[in-house]
Short mmCIF file of C-alpha atoms in Angstrom, two decimals:
data_model
loop_
_atom_site.label_atom_id
_atom_site.label_comp_id
_atom_site.label_asym_id
_atom_site.label_seq_id
_atom_site.Cartn_x
_atom_site.Cartn_y
_atom_site.Cartn_z
CA MET A 1 190.25 85.43 30.62
CA ARG A 2 192.35 88.66 30.32
CA THR A 3 191.34 89.64 33.92
CA ALA A 4 192.17 86.17 35.15
CA LEU A 5 195.67 86.34 33.56
CA ARG A 6 196.27 89.74 35.16
CA ILE A 7 195.18 88.48 38.58
CA ILE A 8 197.59 85.52 38.18
CA GLY A 9 200.29 88.01 37.16
CA LEU A 10 199.52 90.20 40.18
CA SER A 11 199.74 87.15 42.51
CA CYS A 12 203.06 86.23 40.99
CA LEU A 13 204.39 89.74 41.49
CA LEU A 14 203.19 89.82 45.02
CA ALA A 15 204.76 86.44 45.70
CA LEU A 16 208.11 87.80 44.52
CA GLY A 17 208.19 89.94 47.66
CA ALA A 18 211.27 91.97 48.14
CA THR A 19 213.32 93.14 45.20
CA CYS A 20 213.60 91.33 41.96
CA THR A 21 216.59 92.00 39.64
CA SER A 22 217.20 92.19 35.87
CA ALA A 23 216.09 88.59 35.36
CA LEU A 24 212.67 90.15 34.80
CA ALA A 25 213.74 92.06 31.75
CA ALA A 26 212.21 90.86 28.45
CA ALA A 27 212.96 93.29 25.73
CA PRO A 28 213.90 96.97 25.62
CA LEU A 29 210.70 99.23 26.02
CA SER A 30 209.01 100.98 23.11
CA PHE A 31 206.16 103.28 23.98
CA SER A 32 204.53 106.61 23.08
CA LEU A 33 202.42 108.31 25.64
CA THR A 34 201.47 111.87 26.59
CA ASP A 35 202.67 113.69 29.70
CA GLN A 36 200.66 115.97 31.95
CA ASN A 37 201.74 118.94 29.78
CA GLY A 38 200.51 117.38 26.57
CA ALA A 39 203.90 116.54 25.23
CA THR A 40 204.56 113.18 23.63
CA VAL A 41 207.03 111.01 25.68
CA THR A 42 208.68 107.97 24.33
CA GLU A 43 211.24 105.55 25.72
CA LYS A 44 213.92 107.73 24.11
CA ALA A 45 213.22 110.47 26.75
CA PHE A 46 214.85 108.22 29.37
CA SER A 47 217.83 107.23 27.22
CA GLY A 48 221.01 107.25 29.24
CA ARG A 49 218.99 107.71 32.46
CA TYR A 50 217.26 105.70 35.10
CA ALA A 51 213.48 105.86 35.46
CA LEU A 52 211.55 104.89 38.59
CA VAL A 53 207.99 104.02 37.29
CA PHE A 54 204.79 103.63 39.28
CA PHE A 55 201.34 102.71 37.96
CA GLY A 56 198.32 104.18 39.56
CA TYR A 57 195.27 106.42 38.83
CA THR A 58 193.80 109.77 39.92
CA HIS A 59 190.73 108.37 41.58
CA CYS A 60 192.78 106.03 43.86
CA PRO A 61 191.61 106.64 47.39
CA ASP A 62 194.84 105.93 49.20
CA ILE A 63 197.95 104.19 47.67
CA CYS A 64 198.53 106.62 44.68
CA PRO A 65 198.36 109.96 46.58
CA THR A 66 200.51 108.57 49.35
CA THR A 67 203.04 107.11 46.86
CA LEU A 68 203.24 110.36 44.82
CA GLN A 69 203.92 112.23 48.12
CA GLU A 70 206.61 109.76 49.06
CA LEU A 71 208.19 110.16 45.60
CA SER A 72 208.19 113.89 45.97
CA VAL A 73 210.02 113.51 49.35
CA LEU A 74 212.34 111.05 47.82
CA ALA A 75 213.21 113.49 44.98
CA ASP A 76 214.11 116.10 47.61
CA THR A 77 216.12 113.64 49.65
CA LEU A 78 218.26 112.02 46.90
CA PRO A 79 221.91 113.23 46.58
CA ASP A 80 222.22 115.58 43.59
CA ALA A 81 224.22 113.07 41.51
CA MET A 82 221.45 110.52 41.81
CA ARG A 83 218.67 112.92 41.23
CA ARG A 84 220.24 114.13 37.96
CA ARG A 85 220.29 110.59 36.60
CA LEU A 86 216.79 109.58 37.69
CA SER A 87 213.35 110.41 36.30
CA MET A 88 210.20 109.59 38.39
CA VAL A 89 207.28 108.53 36.42
CA PHE A 90 203.64 107.99 37.28
CA VAL A 91 201.72 106.08 34.63
CA THR A 92 197.99 106.10 34.87
CA GLY A 93 196.28 102.74 34.66
CA ASP A 94 193.02 104.57 33.94
CA PRO A 95 193.71 106.66 30.82
CA GLN A 96 190.08 106.91 29.86
CA ARG A 97 189.43 109.25 32.80
CA ASP A 98 193.07 110.39 33.47
CA THR A 99 193.62 112.72 30.52
CA PRO A 100 196.82 114.88 30.54
CA ASP A 101 194.71 117.83 31.99
CA VAL A 102 193.37 115.65 34.81
CA LEU A 103 196.91 114.33 35.50
CA LYS A 104 198.26 117.90 35.60
CA ALA A 105 195.74 119.03 38.15
CA TYR A 106 196.17 115.87 40.26
CA MET A 107 199.91 115.98 40.26
CA SER A 108 200.34 119.71 40.82
CA PRO A 109 200.57 119.46 44.59
CA PHE A 110 203.61 117.18 44.21
CA GLY A 111 205.60 119.76 42.18
CA ASP A 112 207.30 119.18 38.95
CA LYS A 113 209.53 116.29 40.13
CA ILE A 114 207.28 113.47 38.73
CA ILE A 115 206.28 112.95 35.16
CA GLY A 116 202.70 111.85 34.65
CA LEU A 117 201.88 109.73 31.55
CA SER A 118 198.64 108.79 29.89
CA GLY A 119 197.58 107.59 26.51
CA PRO A 120 195.46 105.10 24.59
CA VAL A 121 194.34 102.16 26.80
CA GLU A 122 196.21 99.69 24.47
CA ALA A 123 199.42 101.75 24.86
CA VAL A 124 199.13 101.91 28.65
CA ASP A 125 198.32 98.15 28.84
CA ALA A 126 201.33 97.24 26.62
CA LEU A 127 203.64 99.33 28.80
CA ALA A 128 202.23 97.67 31.98
CA TRP A 129 202.72 94.29 30.46
CA SER A 130 206.28 95.12 29.43
CA LEU A 131 207.10 96.25 32.92
CA LYS A 132 205.44 93.24 34.56
CA ALA A 133 202.85 95.61 36.15
CA VAL A 134 199.20 94.58 36.76
CA VAL A 135 196.44 97.03 35.84
CA ILE A 136 192.80 95.88 36.07
CA ARG A 137 189.99 98.36 35.38
CA HIS A 138 186.60 97.53 36.89
CA GLY A 139 184.70 99.90 34.66
CA ASP A 140 184.14 101.11 31.16
CA GLY A 141 185.79 104.53 31.43
CA THR A 142 182.60 106.22 32.72
CA GLY A 143 181.35 106.76 36.32
CA ASP A 144 183.16 105.75 39.46
CA TYR A 145 185.01 102.46 39.40
CA PRO A 146 188.19 101.16 40.98
CA VAL A 147 191.35 100.10 39.20
CA ASP A 148 193.51 97.41 40.71
CA HIS A 149 197.16 98.00 40.07
CA SER A 150 200.61 96.90 41.04
CA THR A 151 202.18 98.89 43.87
CA ASN A 152 205.81 98.21 43.34
CA TYR A 153 208.16 100.57 41.59
CA THR A 154 210.00 99.45 38.44
CA LEU A 155 213.44 100.83 38.04
CA LEU A 156 214.58 101.03 34.44
CA ARG A 157 217.90 101.86 32.87
CA ASP A 158 217.89 102.65 29.16
CA GLY A 159 214.54 100.97 28.77
CA GLU A 160 215.44 97.71 30.54
CA ILE A 161 214.16 96.54 33.90
CA VAL A 162 216.80 96.80 36.58
CA ALA A 163 214.61 95.89 39.52
CA GLN A 164 211.17 95.79 41.00
CA ILE A 165 211.23 97.61 44.32
CA PRO A 166 208.49 97.32 46.87
CA ASN A 167 206.76 100.71 47.77
CA THR A 168 206.94 99.72 51.45
CA LEU A 169 210.52 100.97 51.94
CA THR A 170 211.15 104.16 53.93
CA THR A 171 212.63 107.14 52.18
CA ASP A 172 216.13 106.34 53.67
CA GLU A 173 215.77 102.64 52.56
CA MET A 174 214.81 103.86 49.04
CA VAL A 175 217.81 106.13 48.80
CA LYS A 176 220.12 103.25 49.93
CA ARG A 177 218.50 100.78 47.54
CA LEU A 178 218.66 103.15 44.61
CA GLY A 179 222.25 103.79 45.39
CA GLU A 180 223.01 100.07 45.23
CA LEU A 181 221.13 99.75 41.95
CA MET A 182 222.20 102.93 40.13
CA THR A 183 225.56 102.02 39.16
CA PRO A 184 227.61 104.59 37.26
#
């Protein structure tokens, strides 16, 4: 039943297509996860800031490494004023395998521009649900298995959803779109 609901949710998100606005917001976020350096990170870490959030996992064969590379390039491309107000966040949808140490090794080629978050399955699932993201694990935390996940970015401001942005935009299109959404 839970998987069926997530698939329906994924279908709805995919049907939304382009960019969805703050009508998606439900309630301010509340979470406590662990970053790739072992530090506890809560929603308060992004207070007064924007956060661009992406769900994925380290065993992902294609979308996740490509997206992290694109985020790294985006971070280098953003104007300084935007970069200072934006955190880029990769949340694992597979926290049973993606411990902070695994995240740290996986994310090291992308520099220190992106925060990687992991934590208890329940906490990751609650955050995904709050952000209207879909995460479906096809395994029990052992062995090799895929994890279906949303591919959109979620832009937050002070813990509230500003927009869902498709990850199909070019770097220049992302800079433009973020500039439109990140009002002073």
